[in-house]
Coordinates of C-alpha atoms and ligand atoms in Angstrom, one line a residue:
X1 CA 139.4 -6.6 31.4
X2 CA 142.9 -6.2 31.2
X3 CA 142.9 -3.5 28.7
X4 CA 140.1 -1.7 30.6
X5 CA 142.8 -0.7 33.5
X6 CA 145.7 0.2 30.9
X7 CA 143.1 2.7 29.3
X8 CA 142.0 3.7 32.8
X9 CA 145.4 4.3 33.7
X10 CA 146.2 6.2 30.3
X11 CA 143.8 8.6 31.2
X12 CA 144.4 8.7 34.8
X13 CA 148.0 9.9 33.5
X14 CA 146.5 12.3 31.5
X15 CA 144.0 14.1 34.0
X16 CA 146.7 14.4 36.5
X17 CA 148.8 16.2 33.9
X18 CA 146.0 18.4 33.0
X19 CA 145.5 19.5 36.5
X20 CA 149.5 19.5 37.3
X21 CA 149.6 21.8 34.4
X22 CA 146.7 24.3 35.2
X23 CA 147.3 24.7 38.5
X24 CA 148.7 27.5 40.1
X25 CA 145.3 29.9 40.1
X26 CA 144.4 28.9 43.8
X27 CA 146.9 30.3 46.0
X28 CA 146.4 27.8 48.8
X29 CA 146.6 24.9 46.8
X30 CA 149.7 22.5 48.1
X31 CA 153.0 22.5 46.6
X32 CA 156.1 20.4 47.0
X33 CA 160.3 20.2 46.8
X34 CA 161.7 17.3 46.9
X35 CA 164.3 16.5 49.6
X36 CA 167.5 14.0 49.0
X37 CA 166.5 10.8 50.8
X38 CA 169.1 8.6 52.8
X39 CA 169.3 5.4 51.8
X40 CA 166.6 3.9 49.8
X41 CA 162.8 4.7 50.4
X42 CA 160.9 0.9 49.1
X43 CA 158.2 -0.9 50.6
X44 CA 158.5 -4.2 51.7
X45 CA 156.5 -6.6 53.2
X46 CA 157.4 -7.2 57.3
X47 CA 156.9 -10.4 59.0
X48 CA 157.5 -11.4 62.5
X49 CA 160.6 -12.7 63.1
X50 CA 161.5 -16.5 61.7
X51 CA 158.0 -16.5 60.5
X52 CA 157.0 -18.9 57.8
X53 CA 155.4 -17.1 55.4
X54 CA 158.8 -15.1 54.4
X55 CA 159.9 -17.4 51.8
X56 CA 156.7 -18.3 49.7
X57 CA 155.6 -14.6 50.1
X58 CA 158.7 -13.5 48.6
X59 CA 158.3 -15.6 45.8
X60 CA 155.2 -15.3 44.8
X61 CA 155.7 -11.6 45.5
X62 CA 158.9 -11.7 43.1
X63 CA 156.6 -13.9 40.3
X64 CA 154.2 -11.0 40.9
X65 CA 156.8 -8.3 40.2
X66 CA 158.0 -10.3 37.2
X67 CA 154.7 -10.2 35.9
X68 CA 151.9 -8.0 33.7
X69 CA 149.7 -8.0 36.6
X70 CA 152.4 -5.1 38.1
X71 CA 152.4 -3.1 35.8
X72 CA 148.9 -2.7 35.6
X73 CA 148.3 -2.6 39.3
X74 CA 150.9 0.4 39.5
X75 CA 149.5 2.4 36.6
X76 CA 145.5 1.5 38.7
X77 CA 147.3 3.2 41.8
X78 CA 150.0 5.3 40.8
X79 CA 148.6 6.9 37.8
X80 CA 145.8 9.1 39.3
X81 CA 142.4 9.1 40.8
X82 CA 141.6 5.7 42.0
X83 CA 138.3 4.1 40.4
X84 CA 136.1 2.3 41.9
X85 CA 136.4 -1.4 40.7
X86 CA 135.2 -5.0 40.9
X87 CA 139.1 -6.0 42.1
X88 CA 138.5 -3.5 45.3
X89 CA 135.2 -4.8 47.0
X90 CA 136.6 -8.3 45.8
X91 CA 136.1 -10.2 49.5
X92 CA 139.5 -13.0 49.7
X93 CA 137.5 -16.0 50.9
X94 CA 139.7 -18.9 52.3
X95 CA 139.5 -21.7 50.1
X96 CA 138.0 -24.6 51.7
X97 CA 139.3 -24.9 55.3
X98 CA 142.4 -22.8 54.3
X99 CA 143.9 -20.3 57.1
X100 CA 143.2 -16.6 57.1
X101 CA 146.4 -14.7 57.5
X102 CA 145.8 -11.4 59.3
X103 CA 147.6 -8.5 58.2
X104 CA 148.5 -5.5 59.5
X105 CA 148.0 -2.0 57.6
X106 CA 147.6 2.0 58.9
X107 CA 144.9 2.8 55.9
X108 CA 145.9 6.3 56.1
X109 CA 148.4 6.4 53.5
X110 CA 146.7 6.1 49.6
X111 CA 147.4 4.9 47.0
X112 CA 148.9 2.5 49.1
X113 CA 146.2 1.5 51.2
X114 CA 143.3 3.6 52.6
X115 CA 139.6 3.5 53.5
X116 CA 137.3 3.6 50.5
X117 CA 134.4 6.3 51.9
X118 CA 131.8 4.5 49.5
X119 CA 132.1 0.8 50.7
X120 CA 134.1 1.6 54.4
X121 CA 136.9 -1.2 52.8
X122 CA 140.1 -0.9 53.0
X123 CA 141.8 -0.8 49.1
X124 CA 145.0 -0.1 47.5
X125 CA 148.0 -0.9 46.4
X126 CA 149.4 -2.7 49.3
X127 CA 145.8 -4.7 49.7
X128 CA 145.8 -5.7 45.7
X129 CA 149.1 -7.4 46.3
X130 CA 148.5 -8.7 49.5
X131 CA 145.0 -10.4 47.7
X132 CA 147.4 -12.0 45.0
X133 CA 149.9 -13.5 47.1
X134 CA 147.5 -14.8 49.2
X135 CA 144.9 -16.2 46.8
X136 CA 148.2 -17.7 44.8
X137 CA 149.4 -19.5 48.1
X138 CA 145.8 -20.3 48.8
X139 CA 145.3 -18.3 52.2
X140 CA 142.3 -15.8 53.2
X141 CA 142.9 -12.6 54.5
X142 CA 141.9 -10.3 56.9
X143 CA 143.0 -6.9 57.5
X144 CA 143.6 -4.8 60.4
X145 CA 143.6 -1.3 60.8
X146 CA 146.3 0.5 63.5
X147 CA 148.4 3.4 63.7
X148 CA 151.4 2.6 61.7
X149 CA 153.5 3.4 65.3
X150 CA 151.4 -0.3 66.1
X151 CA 152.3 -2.2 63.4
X152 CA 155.4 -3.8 64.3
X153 CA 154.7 -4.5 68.0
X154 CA 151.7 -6.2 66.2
X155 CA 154.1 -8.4 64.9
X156 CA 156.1 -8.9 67.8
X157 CA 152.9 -10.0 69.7
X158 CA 152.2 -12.2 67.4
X159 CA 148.8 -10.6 66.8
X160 CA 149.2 -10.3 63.2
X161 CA 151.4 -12.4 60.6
X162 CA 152.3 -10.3 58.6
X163 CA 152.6 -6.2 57.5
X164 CA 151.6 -4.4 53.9
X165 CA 151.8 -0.7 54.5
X166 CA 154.1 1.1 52.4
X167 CA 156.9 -0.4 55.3
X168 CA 160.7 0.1 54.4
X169 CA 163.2 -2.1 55.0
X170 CA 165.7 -0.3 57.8
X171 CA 168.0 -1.7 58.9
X172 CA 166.7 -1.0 63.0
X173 CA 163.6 -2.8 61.6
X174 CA 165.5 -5.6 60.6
X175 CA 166.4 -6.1 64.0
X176 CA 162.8 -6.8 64.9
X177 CA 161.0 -8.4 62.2
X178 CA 162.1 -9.8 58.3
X179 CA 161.6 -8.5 55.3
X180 CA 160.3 -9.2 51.6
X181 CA 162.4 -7.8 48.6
X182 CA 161.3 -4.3 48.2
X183 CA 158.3 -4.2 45.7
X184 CA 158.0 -0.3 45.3
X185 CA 160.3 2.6 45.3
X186 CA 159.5 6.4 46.8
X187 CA 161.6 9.7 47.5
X188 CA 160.6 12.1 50.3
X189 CA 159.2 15.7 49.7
X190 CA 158.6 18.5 51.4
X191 CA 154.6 19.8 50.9
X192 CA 153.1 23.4 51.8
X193 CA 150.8 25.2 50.7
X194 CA 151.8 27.5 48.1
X195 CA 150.9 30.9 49.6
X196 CA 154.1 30.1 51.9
X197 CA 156.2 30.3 49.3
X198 CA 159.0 27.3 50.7
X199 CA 161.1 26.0 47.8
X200 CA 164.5 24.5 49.8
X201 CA 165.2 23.0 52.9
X202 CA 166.5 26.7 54.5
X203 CA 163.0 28.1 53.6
X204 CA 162.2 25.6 57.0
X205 CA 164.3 28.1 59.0
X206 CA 161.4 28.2 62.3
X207 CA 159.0 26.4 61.0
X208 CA 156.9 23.9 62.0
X209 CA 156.7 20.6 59.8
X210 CA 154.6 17.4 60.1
X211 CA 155.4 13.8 60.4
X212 CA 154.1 10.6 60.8
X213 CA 155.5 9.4 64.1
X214 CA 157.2 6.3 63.6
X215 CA 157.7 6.3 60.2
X216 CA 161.2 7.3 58.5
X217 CA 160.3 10.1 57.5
X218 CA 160.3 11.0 61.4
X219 CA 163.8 10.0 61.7
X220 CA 164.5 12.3 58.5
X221 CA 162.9 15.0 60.2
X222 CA 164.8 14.7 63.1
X223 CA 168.1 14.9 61.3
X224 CA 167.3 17.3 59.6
X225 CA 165.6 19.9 61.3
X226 CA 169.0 20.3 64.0
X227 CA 170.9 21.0 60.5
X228 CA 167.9 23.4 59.5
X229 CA 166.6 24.5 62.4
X230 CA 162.6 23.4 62.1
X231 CA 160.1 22.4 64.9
X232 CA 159.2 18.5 64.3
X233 CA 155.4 17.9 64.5
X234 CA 154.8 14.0 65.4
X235 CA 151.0 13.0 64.6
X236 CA 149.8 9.3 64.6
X237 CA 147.6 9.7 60.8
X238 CA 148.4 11.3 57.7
X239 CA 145.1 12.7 57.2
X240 CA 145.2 14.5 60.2
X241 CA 148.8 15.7 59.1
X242 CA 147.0 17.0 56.0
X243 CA 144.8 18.5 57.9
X244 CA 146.6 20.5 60.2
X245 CA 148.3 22.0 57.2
X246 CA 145.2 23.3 55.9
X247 CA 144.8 24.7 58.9
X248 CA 148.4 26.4 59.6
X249 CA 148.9 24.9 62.4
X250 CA 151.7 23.0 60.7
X251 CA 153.9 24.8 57.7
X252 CA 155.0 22.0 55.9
X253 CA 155.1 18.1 55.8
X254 CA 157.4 15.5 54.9
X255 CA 156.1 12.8 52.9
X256 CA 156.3 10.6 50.2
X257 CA 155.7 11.3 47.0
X258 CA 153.3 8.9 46.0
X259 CA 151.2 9.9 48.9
X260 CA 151.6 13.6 48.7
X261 CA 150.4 13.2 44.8
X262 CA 146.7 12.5 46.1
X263 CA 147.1 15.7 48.0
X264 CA 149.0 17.3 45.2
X265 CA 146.2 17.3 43.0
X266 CA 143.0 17.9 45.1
Ligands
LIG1 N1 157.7 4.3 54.1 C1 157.6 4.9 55.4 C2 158.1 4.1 56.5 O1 158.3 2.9 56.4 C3 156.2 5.4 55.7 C4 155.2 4.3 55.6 C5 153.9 4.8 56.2 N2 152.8 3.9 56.0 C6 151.5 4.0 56.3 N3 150.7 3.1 55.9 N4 151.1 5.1 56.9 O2 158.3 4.5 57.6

C-alpha cells in the first residue's frame, strides 16, 4: 500500500513533466510568472479563539509532519493528477460515542481540498490531514463547505471548530482566531493565458486580474495593482476565477502555485 502511492506519485511527477514539456502548441493554454510574495505563504490550521483543540492538533499535526505519512501524502497531492483512492471515499466514523468536530473548508481550491465530480466528496490535501489528526485524537469529522470569505466568521460563531483550507497564518488573522504551525509552504503567481503574452508585473499595466476575495492574495493584489496600475477583480470561488479567464473577462489571476498547477496542466 505504501509503495503503491510512491509509485503513483513517481509517475504523477513524470506525466506532469511530460505535459510541462510539450506544451506550448495550444496558444490558449495558461501560462504563469511568478510574483515575490510578502511574508511567508503556509497553510495552517485556524481555530476559534482559546479553543481546545489548538494544542493536541498541533501535535499530532507536528508527529504527522515528522512522519513518512507526509511525504507520501504530498507527493498523492502535489505531484500531479489526483487518483481516485480507497483513503478519499474513506468515511471518519466517531469511534464509539466520540464527538464529531466540524470543520470548515471552501472546496474550491485543489489539491488542497475540492469536490471529487465522481463521488460529490470533498478530498484533498487539507481533508487527508484533517482525517489523521482526527482519527489519532479519536474524533469524527464532518466537513463544511463555504466561501472561503465565511470561514472565519464560522469560527467566530462558533459554528465550526475548526478550519483546513489552504489558511495562512497573518498576522490580522491572528487577531481573530489561533493558529497551528504552518504544515505547507506556497508562492503567488501570476496566470494568463498564453496568447496574452504577460511575463512581468508591468505587462499588468490596465489590466484586469482575478482574485479570491478574502484571501491574501486579495490583499496582494491590492498593493500591487496602485504600484502597477491593474483593475482588481474580487470573485467568491476559484473555479469561477478560472473561468472568467477563459472567457477574457478577466486577463490574469493571482494564485498559488500549487493550485494554479491543476490549471497549469489541463
Ligand atoms: N492561502 C491563501 C489565504 O490564506 C488562500 C487560501 C484559499 N483557500 C481556499 N480553500 N480557497 O488567503
Amino acid at each position: 500500500m505504501k509503495k503503491s502511492w510512491w509509485m503513483l506519485g513517481v509517475s504523477a511527477i513524470l506525466s506532469v513533466g511530460l505535459l510541462v514539456g510539450c506544451g506550448g502548441d495550444d496558444a490558449d493554454q495558461l501560462v504563469s510568472f511568478e510574483i515575490p510574495t510578502e511574508g511567508e505563504l503556509g497553510s495552517a490550521i485556524a481555530f476559534p479563539k482559546g479553543s481546545e483543540l489548538v494544542e493536541p492538533f498541533n501535535q499530532t499535526l507536528n508527529e504527522l509532519i515528522e512522519s513518512e505519512e507526509m511525504d507520501e501524502l504530498v507527493l498523492k497531492w502535489f505531484a500531479g493528477e489526483v487518483e481516485e483512492t480507497d483513503a478519499a471515499t474513506e468515511e471518519t466514523e466517531p469511534t464509539d460515542a466520540e464527538t464529531t468536530l466540524v470543520m470548515g473548508t471552501s472546496a474550491d481550491y485543489p489539491p488542497y481540498e475540492s469536490v471529487d465530480l465522481a463521488t460529490g466528496e470533498i478530498i484533498g490535501f487539507d481533508i487527508d490531514i484533517a482525517k489523521y489528526i482526527t482519527e489519532e485524537l479519536g474524533y469524527g469529522l464532518q466537513i463544511e463547505d463555504m466561501d472561503f470569505n465565511a470561514l472565519i466568521p464560522a469560527m467566530e460563531s462558533g459554528r465550526v471548530d475548526f478550519v483546513l483550507a489552504g489558511m495562512t497564518p497573518t498576522e490580522e488573522r491572528k487577531e481573530n482566531v489561533d493558529f497551528s504551525d504552518v504544515y505547507y509552504e506556497a508562492t503567488n503567481l501570476i496566470v494568463s493565458k498564453e496568447s496574452a503574452n504577460l511575463s512581468s508585473l508591468e505587462d499588468l499595466e490596465g489590466l484586469k486580474v482575478g482574485v479570491q476575495l478574502g484571501s491574501i492574495q486579495e490583499e496582494e493584489a491590492d498593493e500591487l495593482a496602485e504600484e502597477y496600475g491593474f483593475e482588481v477583480v474580487k470573485l467568491n470561488r476559484i473555479p469561477e476565477i478560472m473561468q472568467e479567464l477563459q472567457a477574457g473577462r478577466i486577463d490574469a489571476v493571482l494564485m498559488e502555485d500549487t493550485v494554479a498547477e491543476g490549471h497549469l496542466a489541463q
